[in-house]
mmCIF file with all atom_site columns, C-alpha atoms in Angstrom:
data_model
loop_
_atom_site.group_PDB
_atom_site.id
_atom_site.type_symbol
_atom_site.label_atom_id
_atom_site.label_alt_id
_atom_site.label_comp_id
_atom_site.label_asym_id
_atom_site.label_entity_id
_atom_site.label_seq_id
_atom_site.pdbx_PDB_ins_code
_atom_site.Cartn_x
_atom_site.Cartn_y
_atom_site.Cartn_z
_atom_site.occupancy
_atom_site.B_iso_or_equiv
_atom_site.pdbx_formal_charge
_atom_site.auth_seq_id
_atom_site.auth_comp_id
_atom_site.auth_asym_id
_atom_site.auth_atom_id
_atom_site.pdbx_PDB_model_num
ATOM 1   C CA . UNK A 1 1   ? 55.819 -49.925 144.363 1.00 39.00 ? 887  UNK A CA 1
ATOM 2   C CA . UNK A 1 2   ? 55.572 -46.942 146.097 1.00 38.00 ? 888  UNK A CA 1
ATOM 3   C CA . UNK A 1 3   ? 56.677 -46.812 149.691 1.00 37.00 ? 889  UNK A CA 1
ATOM 4   C CA . UNK A 1 4   ? 60.078 -45.247 150.293 1.00 38.00 ? 890  UNK A CA 1
ATOM 5   C CA . UNK A 1 5   ? 61.460 -48.557 151.523 1.00 35.00 ? 891  UNK A CA 1
ATOM 6   C CA . UNK A 1 6   ? 60.304 -50.268 148.369 1.00 39.00 ? 892  UNK A CA 1
ATOM 7   C CA . UNK A 1 7   ? 61.832 -48.060 145.714 1.00 44.00 ? 893  UNK A CA 1
ATOM 8   C CA . UNK A 1 8   ? 63.987 -49.842 143.196 1.00 44.00 ? 894  UNK A CA 1
ATOM 9   C CA . UNK A 1 9   ? 67.148 -47.953 144.025 1.00 41.00 ? 895  UNK A CA 1
ATOM 10  C CA . UNK A 1 10  ? 66.845 -48.924 147.701 1.00 41.00 ? 896  UNK A CA 1
ATOM 11  C CA . UNK A 1 11  ? 66.128 -52.629 147.704 1.00 42.00 ? 897  UNK A CA 1
ATOM 12  C CA . UNK A 1 12  ? 65.234 -53.914 144.291 1.00 47.00 ? 898  UNK A CA 1
ATOM 13  C CA . UNK A 1 13  ? 67.593 -56.857 144.718 1.00 66.00 ? 899  UNK A CA 1
ATOM 14  C CA . UNK A 1 14  ? 66.454 -57.823 148.202 1.00 83.00 ? 900  UNK A CA 1
ATOM 15  C CA . UNK A 1 15  ? 65.633 -61.542 148.535 1.00 87.00 ? 901  UNK A CA 1
ATOM 16  C CA . UNK A 1 16  ? 61.896 -61.076 148.050 1.00 83.00 ? 902  UNK A CA 1
ATOM 17  C CA . UNK A 1 17  ? 62.406 -59.246 144.773 1.00 81.00 ? 903  UNK A CA 1
ATOM 18  C CA . UNK A 1 18  ? 65.024 -61.765 143.653 1.00 87.00 ? 904  UNK A CA 1
ATOM 19  C CA . UNK A 1 19  ? 62.708 -64.697 144.340 1.00 88.00 ? 905  UNK A CA 1
ATOM 20  C CA . UNK A 1 20  ? 59.742 -62.987 142.709 1.00 83.00 ? 906  UNK A CA 1
ATOM 21  C CA . UNK A 1 21  ? 61.707 -61.992 139.616 1.00 80.00 ? 907  UNK A CA 1
ATOM 22  C CA . UNK A 1 22  ? 63.030 -65.540 139.282 1.00 86.00 ? 908  UNK A CA 1
ATOM 23  C CA . UNK A 1 23  ? 59.523 -67.033 139.546 1.00 84.00 ? 909  UNK A CA 1
ATOM 24  C CA . UNK A 1 24  ? 58.172 -64.590 136.945 1.00 76.00 ? 910  UNK A CA 1
ATOM 25  C CA . UNK A 1 25  ? 60.906 -65.545 134.474 1.00 76.00 ? 911  UNK A CA 1
ATOM 26  C CA . UNK A 1 26  ? 60.296 -69.247 135.011 1.00 80.00 ? 912  UNK A CA 1
ATOM 27  C CA . UNK A 1 27  ? 56.557 -68.742 134.501 1.00 76.00 ? 913  UNK A CA 1
ATOM 28  C CA . UNK A 1 28  ? 57.215 -66.797 131.305 1.00 66.00 ? 914  UNK A CA 1
ATOM 29  C CA . UNK A 1 29  ? 59.542 -69.503 129.965 1.00 67.00 ? 915  UNK A CA 1
ATOM 30  C CA . UNK A 1 30  ? 57.136 -72.304 130.824 1.00 70.00 ? 916  UNK A CA 1
ATOM 31  C CA . UNK A 1 31  ? 59.566 -73.937 133.256 1.00 80.00 ? 917  UNK A CA 1
ATOM 32  C CA . UNK A 1 32  ? 57.080 -73.287 136.065 1.00 81.00 ? 918  UNK A CA 1
ATOM 33  C CA . UNK A 1 33  ? 53.302 -73.188 135.929 1.00 81.00 ? 919  UNK A CA 1
ATOM 34  C CA . UNK A 1 34  ? 50.658 -71.770 138.236 1.00 81.00 ? 920  UNK A CA 1
ATOM 35  C CA . UNK A 1 35  ? 50.067 -74.275 141.012 1.00 87.00 ? 921  UNK A CA 1
ATOM 36  C CA . UNK A 1 36  ? 53.639 -75.604 140.827 1.00 90.00 ? 922  UNK A CA 1
ATOM 37  C CA . UNK A 1 37  ? 55.576 -76.173 144.024 1.00 92.00 ? 923  UNK A CA 1
ATOM 38  C CA . UNK A 1 38  ? 58.524 -73.893 144.732 1.00 92.00 ? 924  UNK A CA 1
ATOM 39  C CA . UNK A 1 39  ? 61.222 -75.565 146.799 1.00 92.00 ? 925  UNK A CA 1
ATOM 40  C CA . UNK A 1 40  ? 63.629 -73.627 148.980 1.00 93.00 ? 926  UNK A CA 1
ATOM 41  C CA . UNK A 1 41  ? 66.667 -75.592 147.835 1.00 93.00 ? 927  UNK A CA 1
ATOM 42  C CA . UNK A 1 42  ? 65.769 -74.993 144.185 1.00 93.00 ? 928  UNK A CA 1
ATOM 43  C CA . UNK A 1 43  ? 65.854 -71.242 144.815 1.00 94.00 ? 929  UNK A CA 1
ATOM 44  C CA . UNK A 1 44  ? 69.023 -71.439 146.906 1.00 94.00 ? 930  UNK A CA 1
ATOM 45  C CA . UNK A 1 45  ? 70.796 -73.291 144.094 1.00 93.00 ? 931  UNK A CA 1
ATOM 46  C CA . UNK A 1 46  ? 69.619 -70.931 141.365 1.00 92.00 ? 932  UNK A CA 1
ATOM 47  C CA . UNK A 1 47  ? 69.877 -67.579 143.143 1.00 93.00 ? 933  UNK A CA 1
ATOM 48  C CA . UNK A 1 48  ? 73.046 -68.116 145.145 1.00 90.00 ? 934  UNK A CA 1
ATOM 49  C CA . UNK A 1 49  ? 71.594 -66.895 148.440 1.00 91.00 ? 935  UNK A CA 1
ATOM 50  C CA . UNK A 1 50  ? 71.283 -68.788 151.703 1.00 92.00 ? 936  UNK A CA 1
ATOM 51  C CA . UNK A 1 51  ? 68.246 -70.722 152.853 1.00 93.00 ? 937  UNK A CA 1
ATOM 52  C CA . UNK A 1 52  ? 67.139 -68.300 155.591 1.00 94.00 ? 938  UNK A CA 1
ATOM 53  C CA . UNK A 1 53  ? 66.531 -65.233 153.368 1.00 92.00 ? 939  UNK A CA 1
ATOM 54  C CA . UNK A 1 54  ? 64.918 -67.502 150.759 1.00 94.00 ? 940  UNK A CA 1
ATOM 55  C CA . UNK A 1 55  ? 62.513 -68.868 153.368 1.00 93.00 ? 941  UNK A CA 1
ATOM 56  C CA . UNK A 1 56  ? 61.733 -65.358 154.614 1.00 92.00 ? 942  UNK A CA 1
ATOM 57  C CA . UNK A 1 57  ? 61.090 -64.218 151.039 1.00 91.00 ? 943  UNK A CA 1
ATOM 58  C CA . UNK A 1 58  ? 58.712 -67.123 150.442 1.00 93.00 ? 944  UNK A CA 1
ATOM 59  C CA . UNK A 1 59  ? 56.798 -66.322 153.625 1.00 92.00 ? 945  UNK A CA 1
ATOM 60  C CA . UNK A 1 60  ? 56.463 -62.682 152.563 1.00 87.00 ? 946  UNK A CA 1
ATOM 61  C CA . UNK A 1 61  ? 55.276 -63.602 149.079 1.00 87.00 ? 947  UNK A CA 1
ATOM 62  C CA . UNK A 1 62  ? 52.740 -65.982 150.593 1.00 88.00 ? 948  UNK A CA 1
ATOM 63  C CA . UNK A 1 63  ? 51.427 -63.190 152.813 1.00 86.00 ? 949  UNK A CA 1
ATOM 64  C CA . UNK A 1 64  ? 51.001 -61.030 149.700 1.00 80.00 ? 950  UNK A CA 1
ATOM 65  C CA . UNK A 1 65  ? 49.059 -63.658 147.769 1.00 80.00 ? 951  UNK A CA 1
ATOM 66  C CA . UNK A 1 66  ? 51.693 -64.653 145.220 1.00 82.00 ? 952  UNK A CA 1
ATOM 67  C CA . UNK A 1 67  ? 52.320 -68.050 146.807 1.00 90.00 ? 953  UNK A CA 1
ATOM 68  C CA . UNK A 1 68  ? 50.289 -70.432 148.933 1.00 92.00 ? 954  UNK A CA 1
ATOM 69  C CA . UNK A 1 69  ? 51.893 -71.880 152.053 1.00 94.00 ? 955  UNK A CA 1
ATOM 70  C CA . UNK A 1 70  ? 50.840 -75.432 152.860 1.00 92.00 ? 956  UNK A CA 1
ATOM 71  C CA . UNK A 1 71  ? 51.730 -76.947 156.247 1.00 89.00 ? 957  UNK A CA 1
ATOM 72  C CA . UNK A 1 72  ? 54.421 -79.626 155.941 1.00 86.00 ? 958  UNK A CA 1
ATOM 73  C CA . UNK A 1 73  ? 54.375 -79.280 152.153 1.00 88.00 ? 959  UNK A CA 1
ATOM 74  C CA . UNK A 1 74  ? 56.032 -75.921 151.546 1.00 91.00 ? 960  UNK A CA 1
ATOM 75  C CA . UNK A 1 75  ? 54.986 -73.337 148.985 1.00 94.00 ? 961  UNK A CA 1
ATOM 76  C CA . UNK A 1 76  ? 53.320 -73.367 145.603 1.00 92.00 ? 962  UNK A CA 1
ATOM 77  C CA . UNK A 1 77  ? 52.486 -70.675 143.067 1.00 88.00 ? 963  UNK A CA 1
ATOM 78  C CA . UNK A 1 78  ? 48.951 -69.451 143.522 1.00 85.00 ? 964  UNK A CA 1
ATOM 79  C CA . UNK A 1 79  ? 46.510 -70.143 140.697 1.00 82.00 ? 965  UNK A CA 1
ATOM 80  C CA . UNK A 1 80  ? 43.826 -67.617 139.844 1.00 78.00 ? 966  UNK A CA 1
ATOM 81  C CA . UNK A 1 81  ? 40.363 -68.172 138.434 1.00 80.00 ? 967  UNK A CA 1
ATOM 82  C CA . UNK A 1 82  ? 38.891 -65.961 135.752 1.00 79.00 ? 968  UNK A CA 1
ATOM 83  C CA . UNK A 1 83  ? 36.758 -64.267 138.409 1.00 84.00 ? 969  UNK A CA 1
ATOM 84  C CA . UNK A 1 84  ? 39.845 -63.601 140.560 1.00 82.00 ? 970  UNK A CA 1
ATOM 85  C CA . UNK A 1 85  ? 41.633 -61.905 137.676 1.00 79.00 ? 971  UNK A CA 1
ATOM 86  C CA . UNK A 1 86  ? 38.619 -59.841 136.633 1.00 83.00 ? 972  UNK A CA 1
ATOM 87  C CA . UNK A 1 87  ? 38.395 -58.511 140.193 1.00 86.00 ? 973  UNK A CA 1
ATOM 88  C CA . UNK A 1 88  ? 42.161 -57.946 140.317 1.00 83.00 ? 974  UNK A CA 1
ATOM 89  C CA . UNK A 1 89  ? 42.235 -56.034 137.033 1.00 83.00 ? 975  UNK A CA 1
ATOM 90  C CA . UNK A 1 90  ? 39.305 -53.864 138.134 1.00 87.00 ? 976  UNK A CA 1
ATOM 91  C CA . UNK A 1 91  ? 41.123 -53.055 141.363 1.00 89.00 ? 977  UNK A CA 1
ATOM 92  C CA . UNK A 1 92  ? 44.462 -52.371 139.685 1.00 87.00 ? 978  UNK A CA 1
ATOM 93  C CA . UNK A 1 93  ? 42.737 -50.066 137.213 1.00 90.00 ? 979  UNK A CA 1
ATOM 94  C CA . UNK A 1 94  ? 41.111 -48.081 140.008 1.00 92.00 ? 980  UNK A CA 1
ATOM 95  C CA . UNK A 1 95  ? 44.366 -47.688 141.942 1.00 92.00 ? 981  UNK A CA 1
ATOM 96  C CA . UNK A 1 96  ? 46.684 -46.905 139.033 1.00 93.00 ? 982  UNK A CA 1
ATOM 97  C CA . UNK A 1 97  ? 44.075 -44.672 137.403 1.00 95.00 ? 983  UNK A CA 1
ATOM 98  C CA . UNK A 1 98  ? 43.709 -42.551 140.517 1.00 95.00 ? 984  UNK A CA 1
ATOM 99  C CA . UNK A 1 99  ? 47.475 -42.436 140.960 1.00 95.00 ? 985  UNK A CA 1
ATOM 100 C CA . UNK A 1 100 ? 48.001 -41.363 137.336 1.00 96.00 ? 986  UNK A CA 1
ATOM 101 C CA . UNK A 1 101 ? 45.393 -38.637 137.725 1.00 97.00 ? 987  UNK A CA 1
ATOM 102 C CA . UNK A 1 102 ? 47.041 -37.321 140.901 1.00 96.00 ? 988  UNK A CA 1
ATOM 103 C CA . UNK A 1 103 ? 50.599 -37.203 139.549 1.00 97.00 ? 989  UNK A CA 1
ATOM 104 C CA . UNK A 1 104 ? 49.793 -35.944 136.042 1.00 97.00 ? 990  UNK A CA 1
ATOM 105 C CA . UNK A 1 105 ? 50.592 -32.295 136.767 1.00 96.00 ? 991  UNK A CA 1
ATOM 106 C CA . UNK A 1 106 ? 53.858 -33.196 138.526 1.00 96.00 ? 992  UNK A CA 1
ATOM 107 C CA . UNK A 1 107 ? 55.288 -35.238 135.657 1.00 97.00 ? 993  UNK A CA 1
ATOM 108 C CA . UNK A 1 108 ? 58.446 -33.488 134.477 1.00 97.00 ? 994  UNK A CA 1
ATOM 109 C CA . UNK A 1 109 ? 59.950 -33.498 131.009 1.00 96.00 ? 995  UNK A CA 1
ATOM 110 C CA . UNK A 1 110 ? 62.599 -35.917 132.223 1.00 97.00 ? 996  UNK A CA 1
ATOM 111 C CA . UNK A 1 111 ? 59.874 -38.297 133.464 1.00 98.00 ? 997  UNK A CA 1
ATOM 112 C CA . UNK A 1 112 ? 58.110 -38.220 130.114 1.00 98.00 ? 998  UNK A CA 1
ATOM 113 C CA . UNK A 1 113 ? 61.411 -38.656 128.293 1.00 98.00 ? 999  UNK A CA 1
ATOM 114 C CA . UNK A 1 114 ? 62.143 -41.703 130.426 1.00 98.00 ? 1000 UNK A CA 1
ATOM 115 C CA . UNK A 1 115 ? 58.750 -43.209 129.579 1.00 98.00 ? 1001 UNK A CA 1
ATOM 116 C CA . UNK A 1 116 ? 59.416 -42.614 125.873 1.00 97.00 ? 1002 UNK A CA 1
ATOM 117 C CA . UNK A 1 117 ? 62.863 -44.147 126.212 1.00 98.00 ? 1003 UNK A CA 1
ATOM 118 C CA . UNK A 1 118 ? 61.379 -47.204 127.908 1.00 97.00 ? 1004 UNK A CA 1
ATOM 119 C CA . UNK A 1 119 ? 58.733 -47.690 125.209 1.00 96.00 ? 1005 UNK A CA 1
ATOM 120 C CA . UNK A 1 120 ? 61.502 -47.502 122.592 1.00 95.00 ? 1006 UNK A CA 1
ATOM 121 C CA . UNK A 1 121 ? 63.559 -49.974 124.619 1.00 96.00 ? 1007 UNK A CA 1
ATOM 122 C CA . UNK A 1 122 ? 60.585 -52.343 124.799 1.00 92.00 ? 1008 UNK A CA 1
ATOM 123 C CA . UNK A 1 123 ? 60.239 -52.138 121.021 1.00 91.00 ? 1009 UNK A CA 1
ATOM 124 C CA . UNK A 1 124 ? 63.910 -53.046 120.667 1.00 93.00 ? 1010 UNK A CA 1
ATOM 125 C CA . UNK A 1 125 ? 63.513 -55.904 123.147 1.00 89.00 ? 1011 UNK A CA 1
ATOM 126 C CA . UNK A 1 126 ? 60.647 -57.347 121.080 1.00 86.00 ? 1012 UNK A CA 1
ATOM 127 C CA . UNK A 1 127 ? 62.594 -57.035 117.835 1.00 88.00 ? 1013 UNK A CA 1
ATOM 128 C CA . UNK A 1 128 ? 65.433 -58.991 119.423 1.00 89.00 ? 1014 UNK A CA 1
ATOM 129 C CA . UNK A 1 129 ? 63.181 -61.538 121.198 1.00 83.00 ? 1015 UNK A CA 1
ATOM 130 C CA . UNK A 1 130 ? 64.391 -60.366 124.618 1.00 83.00 ? 1016 UNK A CA 1
ATOM 131 C CA . UNK A 1 131 ? 61.107 -61.036 126.373 1.00 76.00 ? 1017 UNK A CA 1
ATOM 132 C CA . UNK A 1 132 ? 62.424 -61.278 129.939 1.00 76.00 ? 1018 UNK A CA 1
ATOM 133 C CA . UNK A 1 133 ? 64.097 -57.920 129.435 1.00 83.00 ? 1019 UNK A CA 1
ATOM 134 C CA . UNK A 1 134 ? 60.797 -56.585 128.095 1.00 82.00 ? 1020 UNK A CA 1
ATOM 135 C CA . UNK A 1 135 ? 59.080 -57.620 131.321 1.00 78.00 ? 1021 UNK A CA 1
ATOM 136 C CA . UNK A 1 136 ? 61.669 -55.714 133.368 1.00 80.00 ? 1022 UNK A CA 1
ATOM 137 C CA . UNK A 1 137 ? 61.199 -52.627 131.186 1.00 88.00 ? 1023 UNK A CA 1
ATOM 138 C CA . UNK A 1 138 ? 57.425 -52.947 131.608 1.00 86.00 ? 1024 UNK A CA 1
ATOM 139 C CA . UNK A 1 139 ? 57.897 -52.645 135.373 1.00 81.00 ? 1025 UNK A CA 1
ATOM 140 C CA . UNK A 1 140 ? 60.244 -49.667 134.976 1.00 89.00 ? 1026 UNK A CA 1
ATOM 141 C CA . UNK A 1 141 ? 57.743 -47.951 132.667 1.00 93.00 ? 1027 UNK A CA 1
ATOM 142 C CA . UNK A 1 142 ? 54.897 -47.996 135.153 1.00 91.00 ? 1028 UNK A CA 1
ATOM 143 C CA . UNK A 1 143 ? 57.114 -47.086 138.083 1.00 90.00 ? 1029 UNK A CA 1
ATOM 144 C CA . UNK A 1 144 ? 57.994 -43.759 136.433 1.00 94.00 ? 1030 UNK A CA 1
ATOM 145 C CA . UNK A 1 145 ? 54.593 -42.355 137.357 1.00 95.00 ? 1031 UNK A CA 1
ATOM 146 C CA . UNK A 1 146 ? 53.538 -44.670 140.184 1.00 92.00 ? 1032 UNK A CA 1
ATOM 147 C CA . UNK A 1 147 ? 56.596 -43.854 142.296 1.00 90.00 ? 1033 UNK A CA 1
ATOM 148 C CA . UNK A 1 148 ? 55.598 -40.184 142.211 1.00 93.00 ? 1034 UNK A CA 1
ATOM 149 C CA . UNK A 1 149 ? 52.359 -40.835 144.082 1.00 91.00 ? 1035 UNK A CA 1
ATOM 150 C CA . UNK A 1 150 ? 52.286 -38.999 147.429 1.00 90.00 ? 1036 UNK A CA 1
ATOM 151 C CA . UNK A 1 151 ? 49.000 -40.457 148.669 1.00 89.00 ? 1037 UNK A CA 1
ATOM 152 C CA . UNK A 1 152 ? 50.098 -42.619 151.592 1.00 87.00 ? 1038 UNK A CA 1
ATOM 153 C CA . UNK A 1 153 ? 47.150 -44.996 151.375 1.00 88.00 ? 1039 UNK A CA 1
ATOM 154 C CA . UNK A 1 154 ? 47.522 -45.478 147.621 1.00 89.00 ? 1040 UNK A CA 1
ATOM 155 C CA . UNK A 1 155 ? 51.249 -46.070 148.058 1.00 83.00 ? 1041 UNK A CA 1
ATOM 156 C CA . UNK A 1 156 ? 50.721 -48.782 150.635 1.00 81.00 ? 1042 UNK A CA 1
ATOM 157 C CA . UNK A 1 157 ? 47.970 -50.528 148.727 1.00 85.00 ? 1043 UNK A CA 1
ATOM 158 C CA . UNK A 1 158 ? 49.870 -50.463 145.436 1.00 82.00 ? 1044 UNK A CA 1
ATOM 159 C CA . UNK A 1 159 ? 52.922 -51.830 147.234 1.00 75.00 ? 1045 UNK A CA 1
ATOM 160 C CA . UNK A 1 160 ? 50.788 -54.576 148.759 1.00 73.00 ? 1046 UNK A CA 1
ATOM 161 C CA . UNK A 1 161 ? 49.358 -55.813 145.461 1.00 73.00 ? 1047 UNK A CA 1
ATOM 162 C CA . UNK A 1 162 ? 52.461 -55.171 143.354 1.00 66.00 ? 1048 UNK A CA 1
ATOM 163 C CA . UNK A 1 163 ? 53.554 -58.781 143.248 1.00 64.00 ? 1049 UNK A CA 1
ATOM 164 C CA . UNK A 1 164 ? 50.105 -59.931 142.160 1.00 66.00 ? 1050 UNK A CA 1
ATOM 165 C CA . UNK A 1 165 ? 50.114 -58.236 138.794 1.00 59.00 ? 1051 UNK A CA 1
ATOM 166 C CA . UNK A 1 166 ? 53.531 -57.288 137.472 1.00 54.00 ? 1052 UNK A CA 1
ATOM 167 C CA . UNK A 1 167 ? 54.202 -60.853 136.364 1.00 54.00 ? 1053 UNK A CA 1
ATOM 168 C CA . UNK A 1 168 ? 50.928 -61.148 134.479 1.00 56.00 ? 1054 UNK A CA 1
ATOM 169 C CA . UNK A 1 169 ? 51.829 -59.420 131.240 1.00 57.00 ? 1055 UNK A CA 1
ATOM 170 C CA . UNK A 1 170 ? 50.654 -62.508 129.318 1.00 57.00 ? 1056 UNK A CA 1
ATOM 171 C CA . UNK A 1 171 ? 47.080 -61.471 130.118 1.00 53.00 ? 1057 UNK A CA 1
ATOM 172 C CA . UNK A 1 172 ? 47.525 -58.639 127.622 1.00 55.00 ? 1058 UNK A CA 1
ATOM 173 C CA . UNK A 1 173 ? 48.203 -61.056 124.785 1.00 54.00 ? 1059 UNK A CA 1
ATOM 174 C CA . UNK A 1 174 ? 45.979 -62.163 121.954 1.00 54.00 ? 1060 UNK A CA 1
ATOM 175 C CA . UNK A 1 175 ? 46.811 -65.867 121.710 1.00 54.00 ? 1061 UNK A CA 1
ATOM 176 C CA . UNK A 1 176 ? 45.767 -65.915 118.039 1.00 53.00 ? 1062 UNK A CA 1
ATOM 177 C CA . UNK A 1 177 ? 48.847 -63.833 117.260 1.00 59.00 ? 1063 UNK A CA 1
ATOM 178 C CA . UNK A 1 178 ? 52.511 -64.621 117.624 1.00 68.00 ? 1064 UNK A CA 1
ATOM 179 C CA . UNK A 1 179 ? 54.442 -63.601 120.710 1.00 70.00 ? 1065 UNK A CA 1
ATOM 180 C CA . UNK A 1 180 ? 56.296 -60.676 119.130 1.00 76.00 ? 1066 UNK A CA 1
ATOM 181 C CA . UNK A 1 181 ? 53.081 -59.170 117.786 1.00 78.00 ? 1067 UNK A CA 1
ATOM 182 C CA . UNK A 1 182 ? 51.404 -59.501 121.172 1.00 74.00 ? 1068 UNK A CA 1
ATOM 183 C CA . UNK A 1 183 ? 54.280 -57.734 122.927 1.00 78.00 ? 1069 UNK A CA 1
ATOM 184 C CA . UNK A 1 184 ? 54.190 -55.027 120.276 1.00 81.00 ? 1070 UNK A CA 1
ATOM 185 C CA . UNK A 1 185 ? 50.482 -54.438 120.854 1.00 81.00 ? 1071 UNK A CA 1
ATOM 186 C CA . UNK A 1 186 ? 51.101 -53.977 124.581 1.00 81.00 ? 1072 UNK A CA 1
ATOM 187 C CA . UNK A 1 187 ? 53.691 -51.352 123.759 1.00 86.00 ? 1073 UNK A CA 1
ATOM 188 C CA . UNK A 1 188 ? 51.279 -49.447 121.507 1.00 90.00 ? 1074 UNK A CA 1
ATOM 189 C CA . UNK A 1 189 ? 48.982 -49.105 124.519 1.00 90.00 ? 1075 UNK A CA 1
ATOM 190 C CA . UNK A 1 190 ? 51.951 -47.938 126.612 1.00 93.00 ? 1076 UNK A CA 1
ATOM 191 C CA . UNK A 1 191 ? 52.631 -45.229 124.024 1.00 95.00 ? 1077 UNK A CA 1
ATOM 192 C CA . UNK A 1 192 ? 49.013 -44.078 124.255 1.00 96.00 ? 1078 UNK A CA 1
ATOM 193 C CA . UNK A 1 193 ? 49.462 -43.634 127.997 1.00 97.00 ? 1079 UNK A CA 1
ATOM 194 C CA . UNK A 1 194 ? 52.586 -41.522 127.464 1.00 98.00 ? 1080 UNK A CA 1
ATOM 195 C CA . UNK A 1 195 ? 50.675 -39.355 124.985 1.00 97.00 ? 1081 UNK A CA 1
ATOM 196 C CA . UNK A 1 196 ? 48.040 -38.624 127.622 1.00 98.00 ? 1082 UNK A CA 1
ATOM 197 C CA . UNK A 1 197 ? 50.682 -37.677 130.187 1.00 98.00 ? 1083 UNK A CA 1
ATOM 198 C CA . UNK A 1 198 ? 52.338 -35.351 127.670 1.00 97.00 ? 1084 UNK A CA 1
ATOM 199 C CA . UNK A 1 199 ? 48.986 -33.637 127.042 1.00 97.00 ? 1085 UNK A CA 1
ATOM 200 C CA . UNK A 1 200 ? 48.389 -33.318 130.827 1.00 97.00 ? 1086 UNK A CA 1
ATOM 201 C CA . UNK A 1 201 ? 45.017 -35.015 130.415 1.00 97.00 ? 1087 UNK A CA 1
ATOM 202 C CA . UNK A 1 202 ? 44.606 -36.073 134.054 1.00 98.00 ? 1088 UNK A CA 1
ATOM 203 C CA . UNK A 1 203 ? 40.980 -37.211 133.882 1.00 98.00 ? 1089 UNK A CA 1
ATOM 204 C CA . UNK A 1 204 ? 41.582 -39.038 130.609 1.00 98.00 ? 1090 UNK A CA 1
ATOM 205 C CA . UNK A 1 205 ? 44.578 -40.824 132.139 1.00 98.00 ? 1091 UNK A CA 1
ATOM 206 C CA . UNK A 1 206 ? 42.390 -42.076 134.958 1.00 97.00 ? 1092 UNK A CA 1
ATOM 207 C CA . UNK A 1 207 ? 39.691 -43.248 132.550 1.00 97.00 ? 1093 UNK A CA 1
ATOM 208 C CA . UNK A 1 208 ? 42.244 -44.895 130.255 1.00 96.00 ? 1094 UNK A CA 1
ATOM 209 C CA . UNK A 1 209 ? 43.927 -46.870 133.025 1.00 95.00 ? 1095 UNK A CA 1
ATOM 210 C CA . UNK A 1 210 ? 40.628 -47.888 134.619 1.00 93.00 ? 1096 UNK A CA 1
ATOM 211 C CA . UNK A 1 211 ? 38.709 -48.813 131.477 1.00 91.00 ? 1097 UNK A CA 1
ATOM 212 C CA . UNK A 1 212 ? 41.131 -49.464 128.610 1.00 89.00 ? 1098 UNK A CA 1
ATOM 213 C CA . UNK A 1 213 ? 44.478 -50.534 130.049 1.00 89.00 ? 1099 UNK A CA 1
ATOM 214 C CA . UNK A 1 214 ? 43.574 -52.819 132.956 1.00 85.00 ? 1100 UNK A CA 1
ATOM 215 C CA . UNK A 1 215 ? 40.368 -54.077 131.374 1.00 77.00 ? 1101 UNK A CA 1
ATOM 216 C CA . UNK A 1 216 ? 38.685 -57.373 132.136 1.00 68.00 ? 1102 UNK A CA 1
ATOM 217 C CA . UNK A 1 217 ? 38.266 -57.844 128.374 1.00 66.00 ? 1103 UNK A CA 1
ATOM 218 C CA . UNK A 1 218 ? 41.898 -58.969 128.390 1.00 62.00 ? 1104 UNK A CA 1
ATOM 219 C CA . UNK A 1 219 ? 41.048 -61.570 131.009 1.00 59.00 ? 1105 UNK A CA 1
ATOM 220 C CA . UNK A 1 220 ? 38.095 -62.794 128.924 1.00 61.00 ? 1106 UNK A CA 1
ATOM 221 C CA . UNK A 1 221 ? 40.324 -63.103 125.845 1.00 55.00 ? 1107 UNK A CA 1
ATOM 222 C CA . UNK A 1 222 ? 43.017 -64.906 127.812 1.00 52.00 ? 1108 UNK A CA 1
ATOM 223 C CA . UNK A 1 223 ? 40.655 -67.555 129.153 1.00 53.00 ? 1109 UNK A CA 1
ATOM 224 C CA . UNK A 1 224 ? 38.926 -68.060 125.805 1.00 51.00 ? 1110 UNK A CA 1
ATOM 225 C CA . UNK A 1 225 ? 42.295 -68.905 124.284 1.00 50.00 ? 1111 UNK A CA 1
ATOM 226 C CA . UNK A 1 226 ? 43.000 -71.722 126.707 1.00 52.00 ? 1112 UNK A CA 1
#
């Protein structure tokens, strides 16, 4: 999320982001499922962009592991096993934890205020059943601190795996509870992260993101509910 060319203000609405955001919303609504085929014309019709940038976006997303490209068949949404997601969550935790630790001392009052504002906005989104908007705010929330990372290697790796995890907020949910309550619980954890940044607890931030936030326990719970 983190290379200069990737920042939201520069190219958030480029075709790749448009296609990805559209797929995430369709997954969240149940209109698409993992493993489903994604046709170019379907995206052209729904996004209002021409076929060439759509095709280029699909190729890019396939190279980043979001989609699978099948010769003569097109593209489909990649499905992940429990083991895949456990490994992914472990890796995300390591990367975001290290990034949070590095940027802790450089977080300004305005950054912390923005994170607080976004947690409040997520609460409002839940109360009004605006779940797609919540997902967008979830991305904004994490980008407040991740975009401040100056470690070139971390930046590139986080940018590379970005599309693998930002659409997977459902993995945080306890399926025994209703949707609003699950979203609310995610936001409580977000507030805990803000508290740690406000206290300048760099090592605790790293531990929290590695072991409590992106924990494979969420993956276990998700698969048990299926």
